[in-house]
Amino acid sequence: MLYFLIFAVAWSSAQRADIPPVKDGVMELKMVHIVWRHGDRSPTKTFKADLFQEDAWTFGGGGWGQLSPMGMFQHLTLGKKLRNRYVNDVNSTYNFLPSVYDQKTMYVRSTGINRTLISATSNMLGMYGQDGYGSAAGTDFPDAQGWPRGFVPIPIHTVDYDSDHIGNMDSDCPRREWLWNLAQQSEEVKNWRNSAAVSSTIDELTSYVNETWSLEDFWIVPDALFIEQIYYNASLRANNTWFSDDFYNRIVAVNDQIYMFQYGIFNNTVTMQNMNIGLELLKVRSGPLMNDMIDRINTKSDCTYSKIATGCDWINGLKYFVYSAHDETVYAVLVALGIERFAIIPHGYPLYSAAVSVEYWRNTTDNNNYFKLVYHKQSGDGFEVMTSEIEGCSGDYCSMDVLEQIARKLKPDQPIDKWCLITESSSSYSVSISFLMFVATTLNYLFM
Ligand SMILES: *[C@@H]1O[C@H](CO)[C@@H](O)[C@H](O)[C@H]1NC(C)=O
Ligand SMILES: *[C@@H]1O[C@H](CO)[C@@H](O)[C@H](O)[C@H]1NC(C)=O
Ligand SMILES: *[C@@H]1O[C@H](CO)[C@@H](O)[C@H](O)[C@H]1NC(C)=O
Ligand SMILES: *[C@@H]1O[C@H](CO)[C@@H](O)[C@H](O)[C@H]1NC(C)=O
Ligand SMILES: *[C@@H]1O[C@H](CO)[C@@H](O)[C@H](O)[C@H]1NC(C)=O
Ligand SMILES: *[C@@H]1O[C@H](CO)[C@@H](O)[C@H](O)[C@H]1NC(C)=O
């Protein structure tokens, strides 16, 4: 009996570990990073005169910014699709991950708020938590009444929201705000803001809702109206006589442009205080995430192909790394790669459960690393390979050097928690650093 148990345990762990490598010709899939937006939610805030205030939202625990059952379902669906792409199963494109959850193979990191955490839970329910996926009662979940058959809980890790510069583009980062204030003084942003079409749209909104808007808060109105059209379409239109599809589309277009500016996308290079403002904005928004990803890919590669002896245990097993996050996080990746125009067509922001997957592949002939970029535009869509849209790439696979160069260019000059505190240009910054060092040396000398 004991022998049988040992045999059974050995067999099941061997079965989990010994998935043959996934090949596409000479290409071998090594690791996947995926960044997704949460699903459908309630507004996170709204204008003061709105009929639909916090008590209008009762789902997902109730109140502002909560994931709705529709949002949960969107991630359940995406999780099932990801299973079809990556998990060892009859329908799978790549039998890459084990059919039953194996803690060594994956890590899920969510931003620290309810809707992204619950989106991750819902997604994992689709990927690993269904009856019939091969998990075993008594091993993978309790064989007990009251426990849903096949439901395997997956750990969702998180970090403090306000200091999460990787997943949360609204983290506490004075440098990002300082750069944004500079950007707003640029000719390009001022000319756009003062153009007749834009200023009349903003003025109209102010008169309708009796509130004035800064550019960075402007999103609140189109976002709330987007959601109210899903949940309260008829009474929204009946009560707010100013609401029209045309007006809504105009404020959405204004908002899209604000987002582009905030991510440093200008028609002309904006130079202020000797800085390329567009580049500096991207360094605080996309830099930490892109570098987090490429560092992990490089570690995986080094641990697999260079003879690195220590510190490789975790990464050797790791195959799937998730960032459960926000539209802005998905956007940060797309902008870094120069393909934000595909976020949604014709333009705009990543929709609910939009997901971008960065697949790390190894060419076993030339022994170089490649990546494939795959985009899930919105719930209901499939996965689209977008690699060839990236500058410097052609075909479905692109040299990892391209991704590495992008990440390096966007790498903050210092660890991001320090970099976020620097609100002066790098030239005056180095002046003040040398000055401080001079003071320190002098003091040191005086007190010696
Ligand atoms: C998350 O849920 C808790 C408890 O329901 C609530 O107090 C909190 O405000 C929510 N936070 C966010 C960021 O959604
Ligand atoms: C507009 O807002 C101001 C300040 O909040 C308030 O005093 C005023 O009554 C509002 N007017 C209308 C028409 O709602
Ligand atoms: C809201 O109603 C309008 C007008 O009836 C319709 O055109 C639109 O498709 C509806 N929107 C949603 C999200 O249901
Ligand atoms: C909004 O309009 C609906 C009609 O669709 C009406 O029943 C409702 O009472 C109105 N709500 C308010 C707060 O005026
Ligand atoms: C950028 O250039 C395009 C093409 O000329 C133009 O349509 C758009 O309005 C410009 N955007 C801004 C913000 O000036
Ligand atoms: C893999 O490397 C071989 C040898 O250099 C090359 O011919 C082939 O095009 C590479 N395959 C891909 C998909 O990059």
XYZ file of C-alpha atoms and ligand atoms in Angstrom:
532
model
C 0.000 0.000 0.000
C 2.790 2.360 0.988
C 4.705 1.387 -2.140
C 1.685 2.103 -4.183
C 1.354 5.551 -2.627
C 4.994 6.369 -3.283
C 4.612 5.155 -6.805
C 1.471 7.208 -7.301
C 3.070 10.379 -5.942
C 6.219 9.853 -8.017
C 4.130 9.198 -11.080
C 1.945 12.256 -10.673
C 4.844 14.636 -9.993
C 6.788 13.177 -12.906
C 3.765 13.619 -15.077
C 3.551 17.271 -14.068
C 7.210 17.993 -14.663
C 7.929 16.013 -17.807
C 6.028 17.883 -20.447
C 8.086 17.672 -23.622
C 9.280 21.056 -24.904
C 6.868 22.954 -27.104
C 8.310 23.223 -30.582
C 7.397 25.191 -33.629
C 9.979 23.896 -36.079
C 13.285 24.811 -34.497
C 11.636 27.270 -32.116
C 11.008 26.243 -28.509
C 8.623 28.069 -26.146
C 10.346 28.875 -22.845
C 8.248 31.375 -20.894
C 5.172 33.552 -21.183
C 4.510 36.943 -19.611
C 0.968 38.194 -19.833
C -0.402 41.611 -18.878
C -4.152 41.962 -18.765
C -6.790 44.494 -17.881
C -9.519 43.608 -15.380
C -13.060 42.990 -16.628
C -16.236 45.098 -16.621
C -16.603 47.212 -13.490
C -18.532 50.029 -11.863
C -17.191 53.581 -12.309
C -14.338 54.475 -9.952
C -15.844 57.944 -9.471
C -18.062 60.341 -11.339
C -19.067 63.982 -11.739
C -20.882 65.580 -8.812
C -24.138 66.163 -10.670
C -24.361 62.566 -11.880
C -27.625 60.752 -11.136
C -25.676 57.556 -10.658
C -23.629 57.907 -7.519
C -21.981 55.188 -5.469
C -25.255 53.623 -4.253
C -26.252 53.002 -7.884
C -23.605 50.259 -7.997
C -24.422 47.130 -6.040
C -22.553 44.329 -7.803
C -19.174 42.787 -6.949
C -19.386 43.804 -3.309
C -20.958 47.143 -4.114
C -19.699 50.661 -4.634
C -17.092 52.322 -6.795
C -14.660 50.444 -8.970
C -15.813 46.886 -8.314
C -15.681 44.017 -10.782
C -19.133 43.020 -12.015
C -20.353 39.483 -12.708
C -19.920 40.385 -16.387
C -16.305 41.280 -15.628
C -15.785 38.014 -13.777
C -17.242 36.154 -16.736
C -14.959 37.996 -19.172
C -11.956 36.739 -17.232
C -13.350 33.247 -16.835
C -13.610 33.219 -20.629
C -10.124 34.603 -21.140
C -8.756 32.016 -18.694
C -10.359 29.237 -20.748
C -8.854 30.686 -23.909
C -5.448 30.852 -22.280
C -5.854 27.225 -21.317
C -6.551 26.456 -24.966
C -3.390 28.244 -25.966
C -0.918 27.212 -23.306
C -2.118 24.350 -21.133
C -1.596 20.692 -21.907
C -5.089 19.724 -22.973
C -6.752 18.196 -25.996
C -7.537 21.541 -27.618
C -4.270 23.257 -26.770
C -2.176 25.084 -29.356
C 0.937 24.666 -27.224
C 1.050 21.951 -24.576
C 3.248 24.218 -22.545
C 1.881 24.255 -19.013
C 0.804 21.185 -17.053
C -2.864 20.268 -17.320
C -3.194 20.428 -13.539
C -1.954 23.406 -11.554
C 1.689 23.019 -10.544
C 2.834 25.775 -8.238
C 6.367 25.803 -9.650
C 5.289 26.768 -13.125
C 3.432 30.001 -12.539
C 3.224 33.248 -10.626
C 0.291 35.627 -10.637
C 0.905 39.211 -9.611
C -2.087 41.514 -9.306
C -2.224 45.174 -8.448
C -3.534 45.612 -4.931
C -7.166 46.389 -5.589
C -10.343 44.372 -5.640
C -11.155 44.342 -9.346
C -7.731 43.158 -10.539
C -7.466 40.577 -7.744
C -10.903 39.170 -8.550
C -10.158 39.260 -12.277
C -7.098 37.120 -11.613
C -9.158 34.706 -9.513
C -11.797 34.498 -12.246
C -9.169 33.974 -14.928
C -7.527 31.158 -12.982
C -10.930 29.573 -12.511
C -11.157 29.338 -16.307
C -7.590 28.172 -16.725
C -7.274 25.634 -13.897
C -10.484 25.466 -11.895
C -13.054 23.517 -13.915
C -14.344 20.036 -13.343
C -12.928 17.798 -16.067
C -9.536 19.498 -16.244
C -7.835 16.487 -14.669
C -7.320 17.755 -11.145
C -7.883 15.194 -8.403
C -10.129 15.401 -5.357
C -8.010 14.882 -2.283
C -4.835 16.055 -4.044
C -5.676 19.310 -5.769
C -8.781 20.255 -3.812
C -10.670 18.798 -0.849
C -12.804 15.779 -1.505
C -15.600 17.258 0.531
C -19.153 18.329 0.244
C -19.450 22.048 -0.328
C -16.253 22.332 -2.327
C -16.997 22.895 -6.033
C -15.674 19.862 -7.965
C -12.530 20.754 -9.831
C -12.082 24.172 -8.255
C -8.357 24.564 -7.522
C -7.538 27.834 -5.757
C -4.488 29.568 -7.236
C -2.466 32.066 -5.181
C -2.711 35.650 -6.367
C 0.159 37.782 -5.120
C 0.042 41.514 -4.746
C 2.028 44.517 -3.560
C 1.113 47.857 -2.025
C -0.953 49.758 -4.582
C 0.457 53.246 -4.088
C 4.075 52.164 -4.496
C 3.391 49.670 -7.315
C 5.205 51.482 -10.132
C 5.086 48.331 -12.260
C 1.361 47.678 -12.392
C -0.262 50.911 -11.273
C 0.241 53.952 -13.484
C -1.342 56.090 -10.759
C 1.251 55.139 -8.151
C 2.731 57.866 -5.956
C 5.330 59.211 -8.341
C 6.071 62.949 -8.153
C 8.347 62.726 -11.190
C 5.489 61.518 -13.393
C 3.352 64.453 -12.289
C 6.168 66.910 -12.688
C 6.820 65.705 -16.252
C 3.133 65.843 -17.052
C 2.957 69.441 -15.850
C 5.883 70.300 -18.107
C 4.226 68.502 -21.014
C 1.116 70.612 -20.556
C 3.193 73.743 -21.052
C 4.512 72.503 -24.388
C 3.355 74.219 -27.572
C 1.873 70.999 -28.898
C -0.352 70.345 -25.881
C -1.297 74.020 -25.502
C -2.176 74.378 -29.181
C -4.270 71.266 -29.035
C -5.993 72.325 -25.786
C -6.762 75.781 -27.205
C -7.973 74.556 -30.577
C -11.604 75.433 -31.235
C -12.803 71.820 -31.338
C -11.170 70.814 -28.079
C -11.924 73.899 -26.028
C -15.544 73.973 -27.125
C -15.975 70.304 -26.199
C -14.450 70.854 -22.775
C -16.519 74.018 -22.224
C -19.669 72.216 -23.264
C -18.982 69.458 -20.775
C -18.384 71.992 -18.026
C -21.691 73.656 -18.737
C -23.565 70.334 -18.828
C -22.179 68.890 -15.601
C -21.396 72.157 -13.810
C -17.837 71.158 -13.018
C -14.453 72.133 -14.421
C -11.896 69.523 -15.441
C -8.149 69.309 -15.465
C -6.781 67.287 -18.358
C -5.693 64.469 -16.044
C -9.147 64.209 -14.454
C -11.031 64.468 -17.707
C -11.250 60.654 -18.084
C -13.715 60.491 -15.175
C -16.660 61.661 -17.279
C -16.263 59.502 -20.414
C -15.426 56.528 -18.208
C -18.566 56.924 -16.071
C -20.713 57.531 -19.146
C -19.276 54.458 -20.855
C -20.360 52.289 -17.929
C -23.708 54.003 -17.452
C -24.523 53.217 -21.093
C -24.004 49.552 -20.259
C -26.084 49.551 -17.065
C -28.425 52.544 -17.176
C -28.638 53.399 -20.848
C -32.289 54.416 -20.983
C -32.436 56.511 -17.826
C -29.061 58.094 -18.605
C -30.488 59.354 -21.869
C -33.904 60.209 -20.451
C -32.574 62.314 -17.592
C -29.445 63.910 -19.057
C -30.945 65.632 -22.044
C -27.499 66.920 -23.010
C -26.258 63.377 -23.579
C -25.896 62.372 -27.210
C -23.805 59.805 -29.040
C -22.085 62.608 -30.917
C -21.135 64.455 -27.742
C -20.007 61.233 -26.075
C -17.791 60.391 -29.056
C -16.275 63.858 -28.932
C -15.303 63.616 -25.259
C -13.906 60.135 -25.862
C -11.712 61.526 -28.656
C -10.482 64.324 -26.375
C -9.759 61.769 -23.688
C -7.849 59.499 -26.082
C -5.585 62.375 -26.998
C -4.947 63.218 -23.334
C -3.924 59.628 -22.711
C -1.540 59.718 -25.648
C 0.068 62.889 -24.309
C 0.367 61.357 -20.848
C 2.295 58.461 -22.380
C 4.612 60.846 -24.165
C 3.130 60.413 -27.631
C 3.579 63.758 -29.386
C 3.639 64.604 -33.083
C 6.862 66.527 -32.596
C 9.596 65.787 -30.109
C 8.944 67.920 -27.033
C 12.182 69.153 -25.510
C 12.079 71.042 -22.209
C 14.794 71.579 -19.638
C 17.127 69.589 -21.897
C 14.883 66.565 -21.653
C 12.939 64.624 -24.224
C 9.646 64.830 -22.342
C 8.039 62.005 -24.316
C 10.878 59.651 -23.489
C 10.973 60.724 -19.844
C 7.224 60.140 -19.455
C 7.567 56.655 -20.912
C 10.492 55.915 -18.628
C 8.290 56.360 -15.574
C 5.210 54.722 -17.087
C 6.459 51.787 -19.173
C 10.071 51.498 -18.043
C 9.610 49.586 -14.773
C 7.261 46.983 -16.291
C 9.283 46.438 -19.472
C 12.456 46.018 -17.451
C 10.819 43.723 -14.927
C 9.841 41.478 -17.822
C 13.131 41.519 -19.716
C 15.124 40.952 -16.515
C 13.094 37.825 -15.801
C 13.503 36.605 -19.384
C 17.255 37.156 -19.204
C 17.479 35.357 -15.875
C 15.534 32.443 -17.327
C 17.842 32.337 -20.322
C 21.006 32.619 -18.216
C 19.847 29.933 -15.820
C 18.933 27.615 -18.695
C 21.787 28.181 -21.105
C 24.703 29.663 -19.180
C 26.169 27.638 -16.408
C 24.756 29.653 -13.551
C 24.805 27.588 -10.413
C 22.895 29.561 -7.808
C 19.625 31.374 -7.489
C 17.981 29.501 -10.342
C 15.575 27.198 -8.530
C 12.522 29.374 -8.879
C 13.108 30.620 -12.400
C 13.957 27.142 -13.723
C 10.447 26.001 -12.930
C 8.706 29.238 -13.859
C 6.890 29.266 -17.202
C 3.988 31.664 -16.829
C 4.027 35.088 -15.186
C 0.871 37.179 -14.972
C 0.351 40.866 -14.299
C -3.330 41.402 -13.503
C -3.704 45.118 -13.933
C -5.332 48.015 -15.734
C -6.002 49.508 -19.140
C -3.077 51.827 -18.519
C -0.751 48.909 -17.792
C -1.655 47.149 -21.038
C -1.328 50.505 -22.790
C 2.128 51.014 -21.247
C 3.332 47.822 -22.949
C 1.750 48.697 -26.287
C 3.202 52.221 -26.260
C 6.650 50.912 -25.342
C 6.456 48.593 -28.348
C 5.154 51.404 -30.571
C 1.896 49.582 -31.366
C -0.599 51.501 -29.240
C -2.603 52.254 -32.394
C -3.836 48.652 -32.168
C -5.123 49.005 -28.594
C -8.561 49.276 -30.071
C -9.481 50.297 -33.581
C -9.531 53.066 -34.725
C -7.814 54.315 -31.593
C -8.310 54.544 -27.873
C -7.673 52.464 -24.849
C -7.436 48.758 -24.088
C -10.912 47.405 -23.364
C -12.043 45.076 -20.591
C -9.925 41.912 -20.362
C -7.587 43.111 -23.109
C -4.360 41.138 -22.737
C -0.911 41.291 -24.207
C 1.228 38.171 -24.087
C 4.984 38.268 -24.541
C 6.182 34.786 -25.426
C 9.849 33.953 -25.025
C 11.021 31.443 -27.643
C 14.425 29.900 -28.190
C 15.770 29.125 -31.627
C 17.480 25.770 -31.155
C 19.436 26.172 -34.393
C 21.105 29.527 -33.835
C 20.745 29.347 -30.029
C 19.331 32.852 -29.801
C 16.307 34.173 -27.950
C 13.220 35.442 -29.738
C 9.826 36.742 -28.737
C 6.358 36.560 -30.143
C 3.852 39.287 -29.278
C 0.234 38.203 -29.015
C -2.736 40.484 -28.362
C -6.224 39.743 -27.093
C -8.082 42.933 -27.963
C -11.274 42.402 -25.995
C -13.507 39.716 -24.595
C -14.944 37.640 -27.417
C -11.827 37.995 -29.576
C -9.083 35.468 -30.168
C -5.316 35.957 -29.949
C -3.653 37.901 -32.699
C 0.085 37.648 -33.360
C 1.273 41.245 -33.674
C 5.052 40.844 -33.642
C 5.556 42.110 -37.176
C 3.909 45.456 -36.313
C 6.827 46.281 -34.017
C 9.599 48.330 -35.568
C 12.669 46.183 -36.147
C 10.605 42.989 -36.349
C 9.296 41.029 -39.299
C 7.427 37.752 -39.196
C 5.959 36.149 -36.106
C 9.248 35.855 -34.213
C 11.503 38.768 -33.430
C 14.953 38.857 -31.933
C 14.879 39.332 -28.158
C 17.497 42.038 -28.722
C 14.707 44.304 -29.994
C 12.785 43.912 -26.737
C 15.963 44.310 -24.743
C 16.837 47.563 -26.505
C 13.348 48.937 -25.921
C 13.539 48.067 -22.225
C 17.034 49.557 -21.880
C 16.005 52.784 -23.552
C 13.059 53.090 -21.133
C 14.939 52.013 -18.035
C 14.653 54.613 -15.274
C 18.081 56.087 -14.452
C 17.770 54.876 -10.869
C 15.607 52.302 -9.090
C 12.091 53.559 -9.724
C 11.167 54.343 -6.106
C 14.108 56.770 -6.000
C 13.677 57.953 -9.584
C 10.060 58.899 -8.891
C 11.252 61.415 -6.286
C 13.465 63.318 -8.691
C 11.673 66.339 -10.020
C 14.416 68.153 -11.802
C 16.106 67.552 -15.114
C 19.043 65.175 -15.153
C 21.536 67.961 -15.906
C 20.526 70.029 -12.873
C 20.185 66.775 -10.975
C 23.814 65.841 -11.612
C 24.810 69.400 -10.694
C 23.030 69.089 -7.361
C 24.491 65.629 -6.790
C 28.012 66.966 -7.375
C 27.182 69.873 -5.097
C 25.986 67.521 -2.370
C 29.098 65.424 -2.761
C 31.190 68.554 -2.519
C 29.367 69.551 0.676
C 29.730 66.040 2.072
C 33.427 65.924 1.289
C 33.951 69.391 2.781
C 32.053 68.481 5.934
C 33.949 65.276 6.183
C 37.187 67.219 5.828
C 36.128 69.822 8.410
C 35.196 67.219 10.994
C 38.171 64.985 10.470
C -12.100 46.498 -1.805
O -13.076 45.918 -1.018
C -13.121 46.413 0.294
C -14.103 45.588 1.085
O -15.252 45.323 0.300
C -13.472 47.865 0.278
O -13.485 48.388 1.572
C -12.439 48.591 -0.513
O -12.780 49.948 -0.654
C -12.262 47.991 -1.871
N -11.112 48.617 -2.462
C -10.957 48.821 -3.751
C -9.749 49.577 -4.129
O -11.696 48.428 -4.609
C -22.985 74.437 -9.843
O -21.999 74.164 -8.867
C -21.911 75.128 -7.851
C -20.694 74.806 -6.993
O -20.630 73.438 -6.714
C -23.214 75.166 -7.070
O -23.146 76.167 -6.083
C -24.345 75.458 -8.034
O -25.591 75.385 -7.358
C -24.356 74.500 -9.197
N -25.326 74.915 -10.182
C -26.146 74.072 -10.754
C -27.057 74.647 -11.790
O -26.211 72.884 -10.454
C -27.759 52.746 -25.595
O -28.881 53.199 -26.284
C -28.601 53.731 -27.568
C -29.861 54.391 -28.102
O -30.961 53.604 -27.850
C -28.094 52.619 -28.455
O -27.784 53.123 -29.739
C -26.831 52.061 -27.831
O -26.359 50.955 -28.583
C -27.080 51.625 -26.401
N -25.817 51.320 -25.800
C -25.594 50.214 -25.112
C -24.193 50.041 -24.554
O -26.423 49.364 -24.929
C -34.563 59.026 -14.988
O -35.349 58.593 -16.082
C -36.205 57.505 -15.861
C -36.889 57.188 -17.155
O -36.085 56.352 -17.912
C -37.165 57.802 -14.754
O -37.977 56.665 -14.490
C -36.374 58.167 -13.515
O -37.237 58.551 -12.487
C -35.403 59.274 -13.759
N -34.543 59.406 -12.609
C -34.356 60.547 -11.985
C -33.511 60.507 -10.751
O -34.821 61.587 -12.362
C -0.821 65.069 -35.019
O -0.743 64.943 -36.418
C -1.911 64.397 -37.019
C -1.614 64.219 -38.503
O -1.193 65.417 -39.055
C -3.084 65.300 -36.759
O -4.253 64.752 -37.315
C -3.278 65.448 -35.259
O -4.312 66.330 -34.974
C -1.996 65.941 -34.616
N -2.169 65.889 -33.174
C -1.905 66.920 -32.389
C -2.148 66.707 -30.953
O -1.474 67.986 -32.779
C 16.514 30.087 -36.396
O 17.881 30.098 -36.699
C 18.187 29.652 -38.012
C 19.705 29.603 -38.134
O 20.258 30.878 -37.958
C 17.572 30.603 -39.012
O 17.824 30.152 -40.316
C 16.069 30.670 -38.767
O 15.496 31.645 -39.610
C 15.779 31.019 -37.333
N 14.336 30.900 -37.152
C 13.578 31.905 -36.720
C 12.117 31.656 -36.652
O 14.046 32.988 -36.399
